[in-house]
mmCIF file of C-alpha atoms and ligand atoms in Angstrom:
data_model
loop_
_atom_site.group_PDB
_atom_site.id
_atom_site.type_symbol
_atom_site.label_atom_id
_atom_site.label_comp_id
_atom_site.label_asym_id
_atom_site.label_seq_id
_atom_site.Cartn_x
_atom_site.Cartn_y
_atom_site.Cartn_z
ATOM 1 C CA MET A 1 -48.456 187.795 82.822
ATOM 2 C CA ASN A 2 -44.670 188.048 82.729
ATOM 3 C CA GLU A 3 -42.668 188.304 79.529
ATOM 4 C CA THR A 4 -41.202 184.801 79.705
ATOM 5 C CA LEU A 5 -44.628 183.176 79.934
ATOM 6 C CA ASP A 6 -45.935 185.418 77.179
ATOM 7 C CA ASN A 7 -43.083 184.313 74.905
ATOM 8 C CA ILE A 8 -43.797 180.659 75.673
ATOM 9 C CA PHE A 9 -47.549 180.986 75.175
ATOM 10 C CA THR A 10 -47.234 182.861 71.875
ATOM 11 C CA ARG A 11 -44.407 180.878 70.317
ATOM 12 C CA ARG A 12 -45.781 179.322 67.158
ATOM 13 C CA SER A 13 -44.159 177.669 64.197
ATOM 14 C CA VAL A 14 -43.482 180.368 61.609
ATOM 15 C CA ARG A 15 -43.131 179.262 57.994
ATOM 16 C CA ASP A 16 -43.324 182.537 56.061
ATOM 17 C CA PHE A 17 -40.641 185.170 56.441
ATOM 18 C CA THR A 18 -39.614 188.603 55.234
ATOM 19 C CA ASP A 19 -36.300 189.068 53.400
ATOM 20 C CA ASN A 20 -34.763 190.801 56.416
ATOM 21 C CA PRO A 21 -31.587 189.126 57.642
ATOM 22 C CA VAL A 22 -31.127 187.929 61.215
ATOM 23 C CA SER A 23 -28.413 189.969 62.889
ATOM 24 C CA ARG A 24 -25.251 188.298 64.083
ATOM 25 C CA GLN A 25 -25.946 189.648 67.568
ATOM 26 C CA ASP A 26 -29.381 187.990 67.678
ATOM 27 C CA LEU A 27 -27.972 184.727 66.329
ATOM 28 C CA GLU A 28 -25.293 184.708 69.002
ATOM 29 C CA LEU A 29 -27.902 185.271 71.718
ATOM 30 C CA ILE A 30 -30.048 182.473 70.306
ATOM 31 C CA VAL A 31 -27.088 180.092 70.232
ATOM 32 C CA GLU A 32 -26.167 181.057 73.800
ATOM 33 C CA ALA A 33 -29.747 180.395 74.915
ATOM 34 C CA GLY A 34 -29.593 176.950 73.306
ATOM 35 C CA LEU A 35 -26.345 176.169 75.074
ATOM 36 C CA SER A 36 -27.962 177.164 78.403
ATOM 37 C CA ALA A 37 -30.404 174.234 78.273
ATOM 38 C CA PRO A 38 -30.351 171.451 80.860
ATOM 39 C CA SER A 39 -28.645 168.200 79.867
ATOM 40 C CA ALA A 40 -28.299 164.741 81.359
ATOM 41 C CA HIS A 41 -25.455 164.727 83.919
ATOM 42 C CA GLY A 42 -24.627 168.219 82.630
ATOM 43 C CA LYS A 43 -22.743 166.568 79.755
ATOM 44 C CA ARG A 44 -24.252 168.689 76.963
ATOM 45 C CA SER A 45 -24.216 165.944 74.363
ATOM 46 C CA TRP A 46 -25.091 168.322 71.568
ATOM 47 C CA HIS A 47 -23.509 170.417 68.820
ATOM 48 C CA ILE A 48 -24.859 173.445 66.963
ATOM 49 C CA ALA A 49 -24.095 174.179 63.302
ATOM 50 C CA VAL A 50 -25.281 177.591 62.099
ATOM 51 C CA ILE A 51 -26.046 177.197 58.392
ATOM 52 C CA GLU A 52 -26.563 180.543 56.710
ATOM 53 C CA ASN A 53 -25.466 179.547 53.197
ATOM 54 C CA GLN A 54 -28.532 179.504 50.936
ATOM 55 C CA SER A 55 -27.318 176.897 48.454
ATOM 56 C CA ILE A 56 -26.585 174.415 51.243
ATOM 57 C CA ARG A 57 -30.071 175.040 52.651
ATOM 58 C CA ASP A 58 -31.574 174.580 49.188
ATOM 59 C CA ARG A 59 -29.838 171.226 48.864
ATOM 60 C CA LEU A 60 -30.852 170.148 52.359
ATOM 61 C CA THR A 61 -34.482 170.856 51.633
ATOM 62 C CA GLU A 62 -34.914 169.844 48.004
ATOM 63 C CA LYS A 63 -35.853 166.246 48.826
ATOM 64 C CA LEU A 64 -37.926 167.006 51.904
ATOM 65 C CA GLN A 65 -40.931 169.259 51.373
ATOM 66 C CA TRP A 66 -41.495 169.392 55.143
ATOM 67 C CA PHE A 67 -38.186 171.222 55.479
ATOM 68 C CA ARG A 68 -39.402 174.234 53.498
ATOM 69 C CA PRO A 69 -39.087 176.613 56.516
ATOM 70 C CA VAL A 70 -35.339 175.904 56.565
ATOM 71 C CA LYS A 71 -35.096 176.974 52.927
ATOM 72 C CA VAL A 72 -37.216 180.113 53.037
ATOM 73 C CA ALA A 73 -36.097 181.499 56.409
ATOM 74 C CA ALA A 74 -33.284 184.057 56.599
ATOM 75 C CA THR A 75 -31.014 181.548 58.277
ATOM 76 C CA SER A 76 -30.970 178.154 59.962
ATOM 77 C CA ILE A 77 -29.471 176.103 62.720
ATOM 78 C CA LEU A 78 -28.703 172.395 62.533
ATOM 79 C CA VAL A 79 -28.782 170.697 65.927
ATOM 80 C CA LEU A 80 -26.684 167.553 66.236
ATOM 81 C CA GLY A 81 -26.289 164.994 68.988
ATOM 82 C CA ASN A 82 -22.927 163.949 70.361
ATOM 83 C CA PRO A 83 -23.679 160.659 72.161
ATOM 84 C CA SER A 84 -20.081 160.017 73.178
ATOM 85 C CA ALA A 85 -20.164 163.173 75.338
ATOM 86 C CA GLY A 86 -22.835 161.674 77.599
ATOM 87 C CA VAL A 87 -22.426 159.524 80.721
ATOM 88 C CA GLN A 88 -25.497 157.595 79.580
ATOM 89 C CA LYS A 89 -25.295 157.819 75.808
ATOM 90 C CA GLU A 90 -29.052 157.245 75.390
ATOM 91 C CA TYR A 91 -29.941 160.723 76.679
ATOM 92 C CA TRP A 92 -28.545 162.795 73.822
ATOM 93 C CA PRO A 93 -31.946 163.241 72.073
ATOM 94 C CA GLN A 94 -33.404 164.780 75.238
ATOM 95 C CA ASP A 95 -30.402 167.102 75.537
ATOM 96 C CA CYS A 96 -30.900 168.183 71.919
ATOM 97 C CA ALA A 97 -34.652 168.658 72.394
ATOM 98 C CA ALA A 98 -34.102 170.894 75.434
ATOM 99 C CA LEU A 99 -31.538 172.928 73.498
ATOM 100 C CA THR A 100 -33.890 173.230 70.530
ATOM 101 C CA GLU A 101 -36.791 174.468 72.637
ATOM 102 C CA ASN A 102 -34.558 177.059 74.303
ATOM 103 C CA ILE A 103 -33.633 178.313 70.832
ATOM 104 C CA LEU A 104 -37.286 178.597 69.797
ATOM 105 C CA ILE A 105 -38.237 180.557 72.919
ATOM 106 C CA ALA A 106 -35.180 182.816 72.734
ATOM 107 C CA ALA A 107 -35.906 183.599 69.087
ATOM 108 C CA ARG A 108 -39.524 184.368 69.942
ATOM 109 C CA SER A 109 -38.366 186.770 72.654
ATOM 110 C CA LEU A 110 -36.316 188.628 70.013
ATOM 111 C CA GLY A 111 -39.308 188.885 67.683
ATOM 112 C CA LEU A 112 -37.976 186.143 65.402
ATOM 113 C CA GLY A 113 -40.004 183.250 64.039
ATOM 114 C CA THR A 114 -38.821 179.645 63.935
ATOM 115 C CA THR A 115 -39.877 176.198 62.870
ATOM 116 C CA TRP A 116 -38.360 173.039 64.320
ATOM 117 C CA CYS A 117 -37.937 170.504 61.506
ATOM 118 C CA GLY A 118 -37.367 166.991 62.816
ATOM 119 C CA ILE A 119 -34.531 164.800 61.517
ATOM 120 C CA TYR A 120 -33.782 162.165 64.171
ATOM 121 C CA PRO A 121 -34.932 159.368 64.501
ATOM 122 C CA VAL A 122 -36.275 159.171 60.943
ATOM 123 C CA GLU A 123 -33.602 157.241 59.037
ATOM 124 C CA HIS A 124 -34.519 158.765 55.685
ATOM 125 C CA ASN A 125 -34.113 162.307 57.054
ATOM 126 C CA MET A 126 -30.779 161.527 58.695
ATOM 127 C CA GLU A 127 -29.449 159.987 55.476
ATOM 128 C CA MET A 128 -30.632 162.966 53.451
ATOM 129 C CA VAL A 129 -28.724 165.396 55.682
ATOM 130 C CA LYS A 130 -25.623 163.196 55.588
ATOM 131 C CA SER A 131 -25.805 163.065 51.791
ATOM 132 C CA VAL A 132 -25.434 166.863 51.659
ATOM 133 C CA LEU A 133 -23.067 167.552 54.558
ATOM 134 C CA GLU A 134 -19.967 165.634 55.584
ATOM 135 C CA ILE A 135 -20.982 165.455 59.206
ATOM 136 C CA PRO A 136 -18.211 164.458 61.643
ATOM 137 C CA ARG A 137 -18.558 160.778 62.549
ATOM 138 C CA ASN A 138 -19.263 161.411 66.230
ATOM 139 C CA LEU A 139 -22.298 163.623 65.524
ATOM 140 C CA ILE A 140 -25.897 162.673 64.651
ATOM 141 C CA PRO A 141 -28.235 165.166 62.940
ATOM 142 C CA PHE A 142 -31.162 165.778 65.299
ATOM 143 C CA GLY A 143 -33.194 168.644 63.851
ATOM 144 C CA MET A 144 -33.060 171.842 61.857
ATOM 145 C CA ILE A 145 -34.541 175.190 62.763
ATOM 146 C CA GLY A 146 -35.451 177.854 60.218
ATOM 147 C CA ILE A 147 -35.120 181.334 61.745
ATOM 148 C CA GLY A 148 -36.285 184.658 60.351
ATOM 149 C CA HIS A 149 -38.517 187.678 60.687
ATOM 150 C CA PRO A 150 -42.181 186.635 60.432
ATOM 151 C CA LEU A 151 -44.054 187.825 57.368
ATOM 152 C CA LYS A 152 -47.509 187.742 58.923
ATOM 153 C CA SER A 153 -48.549 190.156 61.637
ATOM 154 C CA ASP A 154 -50.383 187.418 63.579
ATOM 155 C CA ALA A 155 -47.421 184.995 63.564
ATOM 156 C CA PHE A 156 -47.188 185.112 67.347
ATOM 157 C CA ARG A 157 -50.472 184.091 68.911
ATOM 158 C CA GLU A 158 -51.726 181.648 71.496
ATOM 159 C CA ARG A 159 -52.808 178.346 70.097
ATOM 160 C CA ASP A 160 -56.111 176.574 70.512
ATOM 161 C CA ARG A 161 -56.290 175.171 74.042
ATOM 162 C CA ALA A 162 -59.088 172.690 73.295
ATOM 163 C CA ASP A 163 -58.350 169.251 74.784
ATOM 164 C CA ASP A 164 -55.380 170.525 76.797
ATOM 165 C CA ASP A 165 -57.138 169.474 80.019
ATOM 166 C CA LYS A 166 -57.263 165.855 78.769
ATOM 167 C CA ARG A 167 -53.477 165.841 78.624
ATOM 168 C CA VAL A 168 -52.932 166.753 82.246
ATOM 169 C CA SER A 169 -53.646 164.722 85.384
ATOM 170 C CA TRP A 170 -53.497 166.559 88.674
ATOM 171 C CA ASN A 171 -52.458 164.224 91.496
ATOM 172 C CA PRO A 172 -53.444 161.032 89.639
ATOM 173 C CA ASN A 173 -54.416 158.037 91.724
ATOM 174 C CA TRP A 174 -52.593 155.541 89.521
ATOM 175 C CA GLY A 175 -52.549 152.411 91.652
ATOM 176 C CA ILE A 176 -50.944 154.072 94.645
ATOM 177 C CA GLU A 177 -52.428 152.460 97.764
ATOM 178 C CA GLY A 178 -53.769 154.753 100.443
ATOM 179 C CA SER A 179 -53.878 157.806 98.235
HETATM 180 C C1 FMN Q 201 -40.023 166.797 66.510
HETATM 181 C C2 FMN Q 201 -40.704 167.841 65.647
HETATM 182 C C3 FMN Q 201 -40.580 167.760 64.275
HETATM 183 C C4 FMN Q 201 -41.180 168.738 63.459
HETATM 184 N N1 FMN Q 201 -40.962 168.693 62.110
HETATM 185 C C5 FMN Q 201 -41.486 169.660 61.310
HETATM 186 C C6 FMN Q 201 -41.193 169.688 59.918
HETATM 187 O O1 FMN Q 201 -40.472 168.847 59.378
HETATM 188 N N2 FMN Q 201 -41.734 170.693 59.174
HETATM 189 C C7 FMN Q 201 -42.529 171.658 59.725
HETATM 190 O O2 FMN Q 201 -42.986 172.542 58.983
HETATM 191 N N3 FMN Q 201 -42.826 171.666 61.064
HETATM 192 C C8 FMN Q 201 -42.316 170.693 61.864
HETATM 193 N N4 FMN Q 201 -42.573 170.722 63.223
HETATM 194 C C9 FMN Q 201 -43.399 171.780 63.802
HETATM 195 C C10 FMN Q 201 -44.782 171.256 64.188
HETATM 196 O O3 FMN Q 201 -45.524 170.978 63.016
HETATM 197 C C11 FMN Q 201 -45.488 172.300 65.073
HETATM 198 O O4 FMN Q 201 -44.741 172.515 66.243
HETATM 199 C C12 FMN Q 201 -46.888 171.856 65.465
HETATM 200 O O5 FMN Q 201 -47.732 171.806 64.324
HETATM 201 C C13 FMN Q 201 -47.528 172.778 66.502
HETATM 202 O O6 FMN Q 201 -47.599 174.101 66.028
HETATM 203 P P1 FMN Q 201 -46.910 175.309 66.803
HETATM 204 O O7 FMN Q 201 -45.416 175.054 66.787
HETATM 205 O O8 FMN Q 201 -47.296 176.522 66.009
HETATM 206 O O9 FMN Q 201 -47.433 175.329 68.210
HETATM 207 C C14 FMN Q 201 -41.958 169.771 64.045
HETATM 208 C C15 FMN Q 201 -42.072 169.840 65.440
HETATM 209 C C16 FMN Q 201 -41.434 168.909 66.236
HETATM 210 C C17 FMN Q 201 -41.491 169.048 67.751
#
């Protein structure tokens, strides 16, 4: 198996971290990987905010227990959508999702653990983030990613593949005549 596939297959959400910081060099590579994602019409309707400050992360997570990985990780990234950058404004969530996944895989390849914490489209989550940060009016908070060095030695492992075959149809005959 090649390294890229190995990184994809063993990327798992990591929620426990060591105290080791994430180097600036690694963070820059991770950001660059995010910005290399595909986007609708190539319009890149996204924005990345690197949020390293612990007290801001504490405030962002105090009302949302699901956001714990953002609090306890060494650092975090807030992914925001910029709908006005798009040709078709509706595509910004897909752009942000592609960027987010690139970040997760890039971090994995550097030996760093991540958890994607969803914000959009849950109104309550979006309001919570806006109550802490004065987000520019053109941007919409999409998701946060906690990033750090995994605490557990088995943090990177393949997940259970049970039922995966039920989620794939090879050459489905879905009402196509003559097939
Ligand atoms: C849109 C989205 C929102 C998520 N939100 C959270 C979250 O708020 N907190 C959390 O701990 N994990 C969150 N996750 C991570 C999922 O729980 C995790 O990906 C899933 O359980 C599968 O585990 P794996 O990432 O280890 O394969 C989210 C994942 C996605 C894609």
